[in-house]
GROMACS .gro file of N, CA, C and O in nm:
model
  484
    1UNK      N    1  -4.499   2.878   0.139
    1UNK     CA    2  -4.490   2.759   0.061
    1UNK      C    3  -4.347   2.706   0.050
    1UNK      O    4  -4.321   2.621  -0.033
    2UNK      N    5  -4.252   2.754   0.127
    2UNK     CA    6  -4.114   2.704   0.122
    2UNK      C    7  -4.075   2.649   0.257
    2UNK      O    8  -4.129   2.688   0.359
    3UNK      N    9  -3.975   2.560   0.252
    3UNK     CA   10  -3.928   2.505   0.378
    3UNK      C   11  -3.778   2.482   0.370
    3UNK      O   12  -3.722   2.465   0.262
    4UNK      N   13  -3.714   2.483   0.483
    4UNK     CA   14  -3.570   2.459   0.495
    4UNK      C   15  -3.553   2.341   0.590
    4UNK      O   16  -3.615   2.336   0.696
    5UNK      N   17  -3.468   2.251   0.550
    5UNK     CA   18  -3.441   2.135   0.635
    5UNK      C   19  -3.292   2.127   0.660
    5UNK      O   20  -3.212   2.146   0.569
    6UNK      N   21  -3.254   2.096   0.780
    6UNK     CA   22  -3.112   2.077   0.812
    6UNK      C   23  -3.099   1.947   0.890
    6UNK      O   24  -3.193   1.900   0.953
    7UNK      N   25  -2.977   1.890   0.880
    7UNK     CA   26  -2.951   1.765   0.949
    7UNK      C   27  -2.806   1.763   0.992
    7UNK      O   28  -2.717   1.803   0.915
    8UNK      N   29  -2.781   1.719   1.112
    8UNK     CA   30  -2.646   1.708   1.162
    8UNK      C   31  -2.592   1.569   1.131
    8UNK      O   32  -2.661   1.468   1.149
    9UNK      N   33  -2.470   1.563   1.083
    9UNK     CA   34  -2.405   1.437   1.053
    9UNK      C   35  -2.300   1.408   1.159
    9UNK      O   36  -2.240   1.500   1.215
   10UNK      N   37  -2.275   1.281   1.180
   10UNK     CA   38  -2.171   1.238   1.273
   10UNK      C   39  -2.036   1.282   1.216
   10UNK      O   40  -2.004   1.252   1.101
   11UNK      N   41  -1.960   1.356   1.293
   11UNK     CA   42  -1.831   1.406   1.244
   11UNK      C   43  -1.713   1.349   1.322
   11UNK      O   44  -1.601   1.394   1.303
   12UNK      N   45  -1.739   1.251   1.406
   12UNK     CA   46  -1.630   1.191   1.483
   12UNK      C   47  -1.543   1.102   1.395
   12UNK      O   48  -1.587   1.051   1.292
   13UNK      N   49  -1.419   1.086   1.435
   13UNK     CA   50  -1.327   0.999   1.362
   13UNK      C   51  -1.367   0.855   1.383
   13UNK      O   52  -1.410   0.816   1.490
   14UNK      N   53  -1.350   0.772   1.282
   14UNK     CA   54  -1.377   0.628   1.301
   14UNK      C   55  -1.271   0.568   1.395
   14UNK      O   56  -1.165   0.627   1.416
   15UNK      N   57  -1.300   0.453   1.448
   15UNK     CA   58  -1.208   0.385   1.537
   15UNK      C   59  -1.094   0.325   1.455
   15UNK      O   60  -1.109   0.219   1.394
   16UNK      N   61  -0.981   0.392   1.452
   16UNK     CA   62  -0.866   0.346   1.374
   16UNK      C   63  -0.779   0.246   1.450
   16UNK      O   64  -0.687   0.190   1.392
   17UNK      N   65  -0.810   0.223   1.574
   17UNK     CA   66  -0.726   0.132   1.653
   17UNK      C   67  -0.728  -0.010   1.596
   17UNK      O   68  -0.630  -0.083   1.609
   18UNK      N   69  -0.837  -0.049   1.530
   18UNK     CA   70  -0.844  -0.182   1.470
   18UNK      C   71  -0.739  -0.200   1.361
   18UNK      O   72  -0.693  -0.310   1.336
   19UNK      N   73  -0.701  -0.092   1.297
   19UNK     CA   74  -0.602  -0.098   1.190
   19UNK      C   75  -0.463  -0.062   1.240
   19UNK      O   76  -0.365  -0.130   1.210
   20UNK      N   77  -0.452   0.045   1.318
   20UNK     CA   78  -0.321   0.097   1.355
   20UNK      C   79  -0.257   0.032   1.477
   20UNK      O   80  -0.136   0.039   1.494
   21UNK      N   81  -0.336  -0.029   1.562
   21UNK     CA   82  -0.280  -0.091   1.683
   21UNK      C   83  -0.257  -0.240   1.660
   21UNK      O   84  -0.313  -0.325   1.727
   22UNK      N   85  -0.172  -0.271   1.564
   22UNK     CA   86  -0.140  -0.410   1.530
   22UNK      C   87   0.004  -0.439   1.568
   22UNK      O   88   0.089  -0.352   1.562
   23UNK      N   89   0.025  -0.562   1.601
   23UNK     CA   90   0.161  -0.607   1.629
   23UNK      C   91   0.234  -0.615   1.495
   23UNK      O   92   0.180  -0.668   1.398
   24UNK      N   93   0.353  -0.561   1.489
   24UNK     CA   94   0.430  -0.566   1.364
   24UNK      C   95   0.578  -0.574   1.396
   24UNK      O   96   0.621  -0.544   1.506
   25UNK      N   97   0.654  -0.613   1.297
   25UNK     CA   98   0.799  -0.624   1.309
   25UNK      C   99   0.861  -0.548   1.192
   25UNK      O  100   0.907  -0.608   1.096
   26UNK      N  101   0.859  -0.414   1.199
   26UNK     CA  102   0.905  -0.334   1.085
   26UNK      C  103   1.056  -0.342   1.063
   26UNK      O  104   1.133  -0.355   1.158
   27UNK      N  105   1.092  -0.335   0.936
   27UNK     CA  106   1.233  -0.328   0.896
   27UNK      C  107   1.249  -0.204   0.808
   27UNK      O  108   1.151  -0.148   0.759
   28UNK      N  109   1.372  -0.162   0.788
   28UNK     CA  110   1.398  -0.044   0.706
   28UNK      C  111   1.343  -0.065   0.565
   28UNK      O  112   1.357  -0.172   0.507
   29UNK      N  113   1.279   0.038   0.511
   29UNK     CA  114   1.224   0.032   0.376
   29UNK      C  115   1.340   0.039   0.277
   29UNK      O  116   1.424   0.129   0.284
   30UNK      N  117   1.345  -0.057   0.186
   30UNK     CA  118   1.450  -0.064   0.085
   30UNK      C  119   1.416   0.035  -0.027
   30UNK      O  120   1.315   0.019  -0.097
   31UNK      N  121   1.499   0.138  -0.046
   31UNK     CA  122   1.471   0.240  -0.147
   31UNK      C  123   1.471   0.186  -0.290
   31UNK      O  124   1.420   0.250  -0.381
   32UNK      N  125   1.527   0.068  -0.309
   32UNK     CA  126   1.524   0.007  -0.442
   32UNK      C  127   1.382  -0.021  -0.487
   32UNK      O  128   1.355  -0.029  -0.608
   33UNK      N  129   1.289  -0.034  -0.393
   33UNK     CA  130   1.149  -0.055  -0.427
   33UNK      C  131   1.097   0.061  -0.512
   33UNK      O  132   1.026   0.041  -0.610
   34UNK      N  133   1.135   0.182  -0.477
   34UNK     CA  134   1.084   0.298  -0.548
   34UNK      C  135   1.146   0.312  -0.687
   34UNK      O  136   1.080   0.360  -0.780
   35UNK      N  137   1.271   0.268  -0.702
   35UNK     CA  138   1.332   0.261  -0.835
   35UNK      C  139   1.255   0.162  -0.921
   35UNK      O  140   1.226   0.189  -1.038
   36UNK      N  141   1.220   0.049  -0.862
   36UNK     CA  142   1.145  -0.054  -0.933
   36UNK      C  143   1.007  -0.002  -0.974
   36UNK      O  144   0.962  -0.023  -1.087
   37UNK      N  145   0.940   0.068  -0.883
   37UNK     CA  146   0.807   0.122  -0.915
   37UNK      C  147   0.812   0.220  -1.031
   37UNK      O  148   0.725   0.219  -1.118
   38UNK      N  149   0.914   0.306  -1.033
   38UNK     CA  150   0.928   0.402  -1.143
   38UNK      C  151   0.951   0.329  -1.275
   38UNK      O  152   0.899   0.370  -1.380
   39UNK      N  153   1.028   0.222  -1.272
   39UNK     CA  154   1.055   0.145  -1.392
   39UNK      C  155   0.931   0.072  -1.441
   39UNK      O  156   0.905   0.063  -1.561
   40UNK      N  157   0.852   0.018  -1.349
   40UNK     CA  158   0.735  -0.063  -1.384
   40UNK      C  159   0.611   0.018  -1.419
   40UNK      O  160   0.520  -0.033  -1.485
   41UNK      N  161   0.605   0.143  -1.376
   41UNK     CA  162   0.484   0.224  -1.394
   41UNK      C  163   0.431   0.225  -1.538
   41UNK      O  164   0.311   0.207  -1.558
   42UNK      N  165   0.513   0.244  -1.641
   42UNK     CA  166   0.458   0.247  -1.777
   42UNK      C  167   0.397   0.113  -1.821
   42UNK      O  168   0.321   0.109  -1.918
   43UNK      N  169   0.427   0.006  -1.751
   43UNK     CA  170   0.379  -0.127  -1.789
   43UNK      C  171   0.263  -0.176  -1.703
   43UNK      O  172   0.216  -0.288  -1.721
   44UNK      N  173   0.219  -0.094  -1.608
   44UNK     CA  174   0.113  -0.139  -1.517
   44UNK      C  175  -0.022  -0.144  -1.588
   44UNK      O  176  -0.045  -0.074  -1.686
   45UNK      N  177  -0.110  -0.229  -1.536
   45UNK     CA  178  -0.244  -0.241  -1.593
   45UNK      C  179  -0.331  -0.126  -1.548
   45UNK      O  180  -0.287  -0.037  -1.474
   46UNK      N  181  -0.458  -0.125  -1.589
   46UNK     CA  182  -0.545  -0.012  -1.557
   46UNK      C  183  -0.573   0.001  -1.408
   46UNK      O  184  -0.609   0.108  -1.361
   47UNK      N  185  -0.553  -0.108  -1.332
   47UNK     CA  186  -0.569  -0.101  -1.187
   47UNK      C  187  -0.439  -0.059  -1.118
   47UNK      O  188  -0.438  -0.033  -0.999
   48UNK      N  189  -0.330  -0.054  -1.192
   48UNK     CA  190  -0.202  -0.013  -1.136
   48UNK      C  191  -0.142  -0.112  -1.039
   48UNK      O  192  -0.072  -0.075  -0.947
   49UNK      N  193  -0.166  -0.241  -1.061
   49UNK     CA  194  -0.117  -0.343  -0.968
   49UNK      C  195   0.033  -0.365  -0.984
   49UNK      O  196   0.086  -0.363  -1.094
   50UNK      N  197   0.097  -0.391  -0.872
   50UNK     CA  198   0.233  -0.439  -0.872
   50UNK      C  199   0.236  -0.562  -0.780
   50UNK      O  200   0.187  -0.558  -0.668
   51UNK      N  201   0.285  -0.672  -0.835
   51UNK     CA  202   0.289  -0.799  -0.763
   51UNK      C  203   0.431  -0.819  -0.713
   51UNK      O  204   0.526  -0.813  -0.791
   52UNK      N  205   0.445  -0.842  -0.584
   52UNK     CA  206   0.576  -0.862  -0.523
   52UNK      C  207   0.582  -1.006  -0.473
   52UNK      O  208   0.494  -1.050  -0.398
   53UNK      N  209   0.683  -1.078  -0.517
   53UNK     CA  210   0.696  -1.217  -0.474
   53UNK      C  211   0.842  -1.259  -0.479
   53UNK      O  212   0.903  -1.262  -0.585
   54UNK      N  213   0.896  -1.288  -0.363
   54UNK     CA  214   1.032  -1.341  -0.351
   54UNK      C  215   1.137  -1.257  -0.426
   54UNK      O  216   1.215  -1.309  -0.505
   55UNK      N  217   1.134  -1.127  -0.403
   55UNK     CA  218   1.234  -1.039  -0.461
   55UNK      C  219   1.208  -0.995  -0.604
   55UNK      O  220   1.291  -0.928  -0.664
   56UNK      N  221   1.092  -1.028  -0.658
   56UNK     CA  222   1.058  -0.985  -0.795
   56UNK      C  223   0.931  -0.902  -0.790
   56UNK      O  224   0.829  -0.946  -0.739
   57UNK      N  225   0.939  -0.781  -0.843
   57UNK     CA  226   0.822  -0.695  -0.859
   57UNK      C  227   0.779  -0.705  -1.004
   57UNK      O  228   0.863  -0.692  -1.094
   58UNK      N  229   0.652  -0.729  -1.028
   58UNK     CA  230   0.605  -0.742  -1.165
   58UNK      C  231   0.468  -0.676  -1.181
   58UNK      O  232   0.399  -0.650  -1.082
   59UNK      N  233   0.432  -0.651  -1.305
   59UNK     CA  234   0.305  -0.585  -1.333
   59UNK      C  235   0.197  -0.683  -1.375
   59UNK      O  236   0.086  -0.642  -1.405
   60UNK      N  237   0.230  -0.811  -1.379
   60UNK     CA  238   0.129  -0.910  -1.416
   60UNK      C  239   0.158  -1.041  -1.343
   60UNK      O  240   0.268  -1.063  -1.293
   61UNK      N  241   0.059  -1.126  -1.342
   61UNK     CA  242   0.077  -1.256  -1.278
   61UNK      C  243   0.152  -1.349  -1.372
   61UNK      O  244   0.165  -1.323  -1.491
   62UNK      N  245   0.198  -1.458  -1.319
   62UNK     CA  246   0.271  -1.558  -1.398
   62UNK      C  247   0.187  -1.606  -1.516
   62UNK      O  248   0.237  -1.627  -1.625
   63UNK      N  249   0.057  -1.619  -1.495
   63UNK     CA  250  -0.032  -1.670  -1.600
   63UNK      C  251  -0.045  -1.571  -1.717
   63UNK      O  252  -0.062  -1.611  -1.831
   64UNK      N  253  -0.036  -1.442  -1.688
   64UNK     CA  254  -0.053  -1.341  -1.793
   64UNK      C  255   0.062  -1.340  -1.892
   64UNK      O  256   0.043  -1.316  -2.010
   65UNK      N  257   0.183  -1.359  -1.841
   65UNK     CA  258   0.305  -1.355  -1.924
   65UNK      C  259   0.320  -1.223  -2.000
   65UNK      O  260   0.386  -1.218  -2.101
   66UNK      N  261   0.257  -1.119  -1.955
   66UNK     CA  262   0.272  -0.987  -2.015
   66UNK      C  263   0.318  -0.891  -1.907
   66UNK      O  264   0.313  -0.920  -1.790
   67UNK      N  265   0.358  -0.772  -1.949
   67UNK     CA  266   0.402  -0.673  -1.853
   67UNK      C  267   0.552  -0.676  -1.836
   67UNK      O  268   0.626  -0.718  -1.924
   68UNK      N  269   0.597  -0.629  -1.721
   68UNK     CA  270   0.740  -0.618  -1.695
   68UNK      C  271   0.769  -0.663  -1.552
   68UNK      O  272   0.680  -0.671  -1.469
   69UNK      N  273   0.895  -0.691  -1.526
   69UNK     CA  274   0.935  -0.729  -1.391
   69UNK      C  275   1.068  -0.664  -1.356
   69UNK      O  276   1.144  -0.621  -1.444
   70UNK      N  277   1.095  -0.655  -1.227
   70UNK     CA  278   1.215  -0.591  -1.175
   70UNK      C  279   1.258  -0.674  -1.054
   70UNK      O  280   1.179  -0.694  -0.962
   71UNK      N  281   1.381  -0.719  -1.054
   71UNK     CA  282   1.429  -0.804  -0.946
   71UNK      C  283   1.505  -0.724  -0.842
   71UNK      O  284   1.593  -0.644  -0.876
   72UNK      N  285   1.472  -0.749  -0.716
   72UNK     CA  286   1.542  -0.690  -0.602
   72UNK      C  287   1.584  -0.806  -0.512
   72UNK      O  288   1.503  -0.854  -0.432
   73UNK      N  289   1.706  -0.854  -0.526
   73UNK     CA  290   1.750  -0.967  -0.443
   73UNK      C  291   1.739  -0.934  -0.294
   73UNK      O  292   1.770  -0.823  -0.251
   74UNK      N  293   1.692  -1.030  -0.219
   74UNK     CA  294   1.684  -1.013  -0.075
   74UNK      C  295   1.557  -0.948  -0.024
   74UNK      O  296   1.545  -0.924   0.096
   75UNK      N  297   1.462  -0.920  -0.109
   75UNK     CA  298   1.335  -0.861  -0.065
   75UNK      C  299   1.248  -0.974  -0.009
   75UNK      O  300   1.201  -1.058  -0.084
   76UNK      N  301   1.225  -0.976   0.122
   76UNK     CA  302   1.170  -1.095   0.186
   76UNK      C  303   1.017  -1.100   0.201
   76UNK      O  304   0.968  -1.158   0.296
   77UNK      N  305   0.941  -1.038   0.114
   77UNK     CA  306   0.796  -1.042   0.134
   77UNK      C  307   0.722  -1.057   0.002
   77UNK      O  308   0.780  -1.045  -0.105
   78UNK      N  309   0.593  -1.083   0.013
   78UNK     CA  310   0.509  -1.101  -0.103
   78UNK      C  311   0.379  -1.024  -0.082
   78UNK      O  312   0.337  -1.001   0.031
   79UNK      N  313   0.316  -0.983  -0.192
   79UNK     CA  314   0.188  -0.914  -0.184
   79UNK      C  315   0.154  -0.847  -0.315
   79UNK      O  316   0.236  -0.842  -0.407
   80UNK      N  317   0.034  -0.796  -0.322
   80UNK     CA  318  -0.012  -0.721  -0.439
   80UNK      C  319  -0.059  -0.585  -0.389
   80UNK      O  320  -0.142  -0.576  -0.298
   81UNK      N  321  -0.006  -0.480  -0.449
   81UNK     CA  322  -0.037  -0.344  -0.405
   81UNK      C  323  -0.069  -0.256  -0.524
   81UNK      O  324  -0.028  -0.284  -0.637
   82UNK      N  325  -0.138  -0.147  -0.499
   82UNK     CA  326  -0.162  -0.048  -0.601
   82UNK      C  327  -0.034   0.035  -0.611
   82UNK      O  328   0.015   0.088  -0.511
   83UNK      N  329   0.023   0.043  -0.730
   83UNK     CA  330   0.154   0.104  -0.751
   83UNK      C  331   0.162   0.247  -0.696
   83UNK      O  332   0.256   0.282  -0.625
   84UNK      N  333   0.063   0.329  -0.726
   84UNK     CA  334   0.067   0.469  -0.681
   84UNK      C  335   0.056   0.480  -0.529
   84UNK      O  336   0.119   0.567  -0.469
   85UNK      N  337  -0.022   0.394  -0.466
   85UNK     CA  338  -0.033   0.397  -0.320
   85UNK      C  339   0.098   0.357  -0.255
   85UNK      O  340   0.143   0.420  -0.159
   86UNK      N  341   0.161   0.255  -0.309
   86UNK     CA  342   0.291   0.212  -0.257
   86UNK      C  343   0.395   0.320  -0.277
   86UNK      O  344   0.479   0.345  -0.191
   87UNK      N  345   0.388   0.390  -0.388
   87UNK     CA  346   0.483   0.497  -0.420
   87UNK      C  347   0.468   0.617  -0.326
   87UNK      O  348   0.562   0.694  -0.309
   88UNK      N  349   0.350   0.633  -0.265
   88UNK     CA  350   0.331   0.743  -0.170
   88UNK      C  351   0.419   0.730  -0.045
   88UNK      O  352   0.439   0.826   0.028
   89UNK      N  353   0.470   0.611  -0.021
   89UNK     CA  354   0.557   0.590   0.095
   89UNK      C  355   0.698   0.646   0.074
   89UNK      O  356   0.773   0.661   0.169
   90UNK      N  357   0.732   0.676  -0.051
   90UNK     CA  358   0.866   0.727  -0.083
   90UNK      C  359   0.894   0.858  -0.009
   90UNK      O  360   0.817   0.952  -0.014
   91UNK      N  361   1.005   0.859   0.063
   91UNK     CA  362   1.045   0.979   0.136
   91UNK      C  363   0.967   1.002   0.264
   91UNK      O  364   0.992   1.099   0.334
   92UNK      N  365   0.872   0.915   0.293
   92UNK     CA  366   0.788   0.931   0.411
   92UNK      C  367   0.808   0.817   0.509
   92UNK      O  368   0.833   0.839   0.627
   93UNK      N  369   0.797   0.696   0.460
   93UNK     CA  370   0.810   0.577   0.547
   93UNK      C  371   0.956   0.536   0.556
   93UNK      O  372   1.024   0.521   0.455
   94UNK      N  373   1.003   0.520   0.676
   94UNK     CA  374   1.141   0.474   0.696
   94UNK      C  375   1.144   0.325   0.728
   94UNK      O  376   1.241   0.257   0.696
   95UNK      N  377   1.038   0.274   0.789
   95UNK     CA  378   1.029   0.134   0.826
   95UNK      C  379   0.888   0.082   0.794
   95UNK      O  380   0.791   0.159   0.799
   96UNK      N  381   0.880  -0.046   0.761
   96UNK     CA  382   0.751  -0.107   0.730
   96UNK      C  383   0.756  -0.256   0.757
   96UNK      O  384   0.864  -0.316   0.760
   97UNK      N  385   0.639  -0.314   0.774
   97UNK     CA  386   0.627  -0.458   0.788
   97UNK      C  387   0.531  -0.510   0.682
   97UNK      O  388   0.410  -0.515   0.703
   98UNK      N  389   0.585  -0.545   0.566
   98UNK     CA  390   0.504  -0.595   0.456
   98UNK      C  391   0.474  -0.744   0.468
   98UNK      O  392   0.402  -0.799   0.386
   99UNK      N  393   0.529  -0.809   0.571
   99UNK     CA  394   0.504  -0.951   0.588
   99UNK      C  395   0.362  -0.978   0.637
   99UNK      O  396   0.319  -1.093   0.640
  100UNK      N  397   0.289  -0.875   0.676
  100UNK     CA  398   0.154  -0.891   0.728
  100UNK      C  399   0.050  -0.914   0.618
  100UNK      O  400  -0.063  -0.949   0.646
  101UNK      N  401   0.087  -0.893   0.491
  101UNK     CA  402  -0.007  -0.909   0.379
  101UNK      C  403  -0.072  -1.046   0.386
  101UNK      O  404  -0.004  -1.143   0.414
  102UNK      N  405  -0.202  -1.058   0.368
  102UNK     CA  406  -0.300  -0.967   0.314
  102UNK      C  407  -0.365  -0.875   0.417
  102UNK      O  408  -0.452  -0.797   0.384
  103UNK      N  409  -0.324  -0.884   0.541
  103UNK     CA  410  -0.371  -0.790   0.643
  103UNK      C  411  -0.307  -0.653   0.615
  103UNK      O  412  -0.209  -0.643   0.543
  104UNK      N  413  -0.360  -0.545   0.674
  104UNK     CA  414  -0.296  -0.414   0.657
  104UNK      C  415  -0.150  -0.419   0.704
  104UNK      O  416  -0.120  -0.475   0.810
  105UNK      N  417  -0.062  -0.361   0.624
  105UNK     CA  418   0.081  -0.361   0.654
  105UNK      C  419   0.119  -0.227   0.716
  105UNK      O  420   0.092  -0.122   0.659
  106UNK      N  421   0.183  -0.234   0.829
  106UNK     CA  422   0.217  -0.113   0.904
  106UNK      C  423   0.343  -0.048   0.849
  106UNK      O  424   0.436  -0.117   0.809
  107UNK      N  425   0.343   0.085   0.846
  107UNK     CA  426   0.463   0.159   0.810
  107UNK      C  427   0.482   0.272   0.909
  107UNK      O  428   0.388   0.318   0.973
  108UNK      N  429   0.608   0.314   0.923
  108UNK     CA  430   0.644   0.415   1.022
  108UNK      C  431   0.743   0.513   0.961
  108UNK      O  432   0.821   0.477   0.874
  109UNK      N  433   0.739   0.637   1.006
  109UNK     CA  434   0.832   0.739   0.964
  109UNK      C  435   0.853   0.835   1.079
  109UNK      O  436   0.814   0.809   1.193
  110UNK      N  437   0.913   0.949   1.051
  110UNK     CA  438   0.934   1.050   1.155
  110UNK      C  439   0.798   1.105   1.196
  110UNK      O  440   0.728   1.167   1.117
  111UNK      N  441   0.761   1.077   1.322
  111UNK     CA  442   0.631   1.121   1.375
  111UNK      C  443   0.515   1.076   1.288
  111UNK      O  444   0.419   1.150   1.267
  112UNK      N  445   0.523   0.954   1.237
  112UNK     CA  446   0.422   0.903   1.145
  112UNK      C  447   0.400   0.755   1.169
  112UNK      O  448   0.495   0.679   1.192
  113UNK      N  449   0.277   0.714   1.162
  113UNK     CA  450   0.240   0.573   1.168
  113UNK      C  451   0.120   0.555   1.078
  113UNK      O  452   0.028   0.636   1.077
  114UNK      N  453   0.122   0.451   0.998
  114UNK     CA  454   0.010   0.428   0.908
  114UNK      C  455   0.003   0.283   0.864
  114UNK      O  456   0.081   0.199   0.908
  115UNK      N  457  -0.092   0.256   0.777
  115UNK     CA  458  -0.110   0.122   0.724
  115UNK      C  459  -0.141   0.130   0.576
  115UNK      O  460  -0.211   0.222   0.531
  116UNK      N  461  -0.088   0.037   0.500
  116UNK     CA  462  -0.120   0.025   0.360
  116UNK      C  463  -0.185  -0.112   0.341
  116UNK      O  464  -0.138  -0.211   0.396
  117UNK      N  465  -0.294  -0.111   0.269
  117UNK     CA  466  -0.369  -0.234   0.250
  117UNK      C  467  -0.349  -0.282   0.108
  117UNK      O  468  -0.363  -0.206   0.012
  118UNK      N  469  -0.312  -0.407   0.094
  118UNK     CA  470  -0.287  -0.465  -0.037
  118UNK      C  471  -0.414  -0.495  -0.114
  118UNK      O  472  -0.526  -0.471  -0.068
  119UNK      N  473  -0.395  -0.547  -0.234
  119UNK     CA  474  -0.505  -0.583  -0.322
  119UNK      C  475  -0.516  -0.735  -0.329
  119UNK      O  476  -0.419  -0.805  -0.304
  120UNK      N  477  -0.629  -0.781  -0.370
  120UNK     CA  478  -0.646  -0.925  -0.394
  120UNK      C  479  -0.609  -0.954  -0.539
  120UNK      O  480  -0.619  -0.869  -0.625
  121UNK      N  481  -0.571  -1.078  -0.564
  121UNK     CA  482  -0.532  -1.119  -0.699
  121UNK      C  483  -0.644  -1.116  -0.794
  121UNK      O  484  -0.724  -1.072  -0.834
   0.00000   0.00000   0.00000
């Protein structure tokens, strides 16, 4: 009156070439970004968003008028990212192309290549 059932699952890797084989123009990652993330972390919302726009990192949109901001002059890109995910690049990524946002943004390090995907507003 007992039975055993087994099933094999597909264990192959997904096709990552759609994400990782993108044309990009990476520049050196500015370490000031990580100082800004540490400063902004206590002020982030429950989703942990950090909004980057024209050299200003902030934890809220202009309409919210709440949260905190940190200015990094000369930061040439814009986007919205999850603070903790962006912080994972610290000490790992040496170069990145954040100008690709809202598409996946490529980053590179020593023997490393990856992509970070931003958030929608």
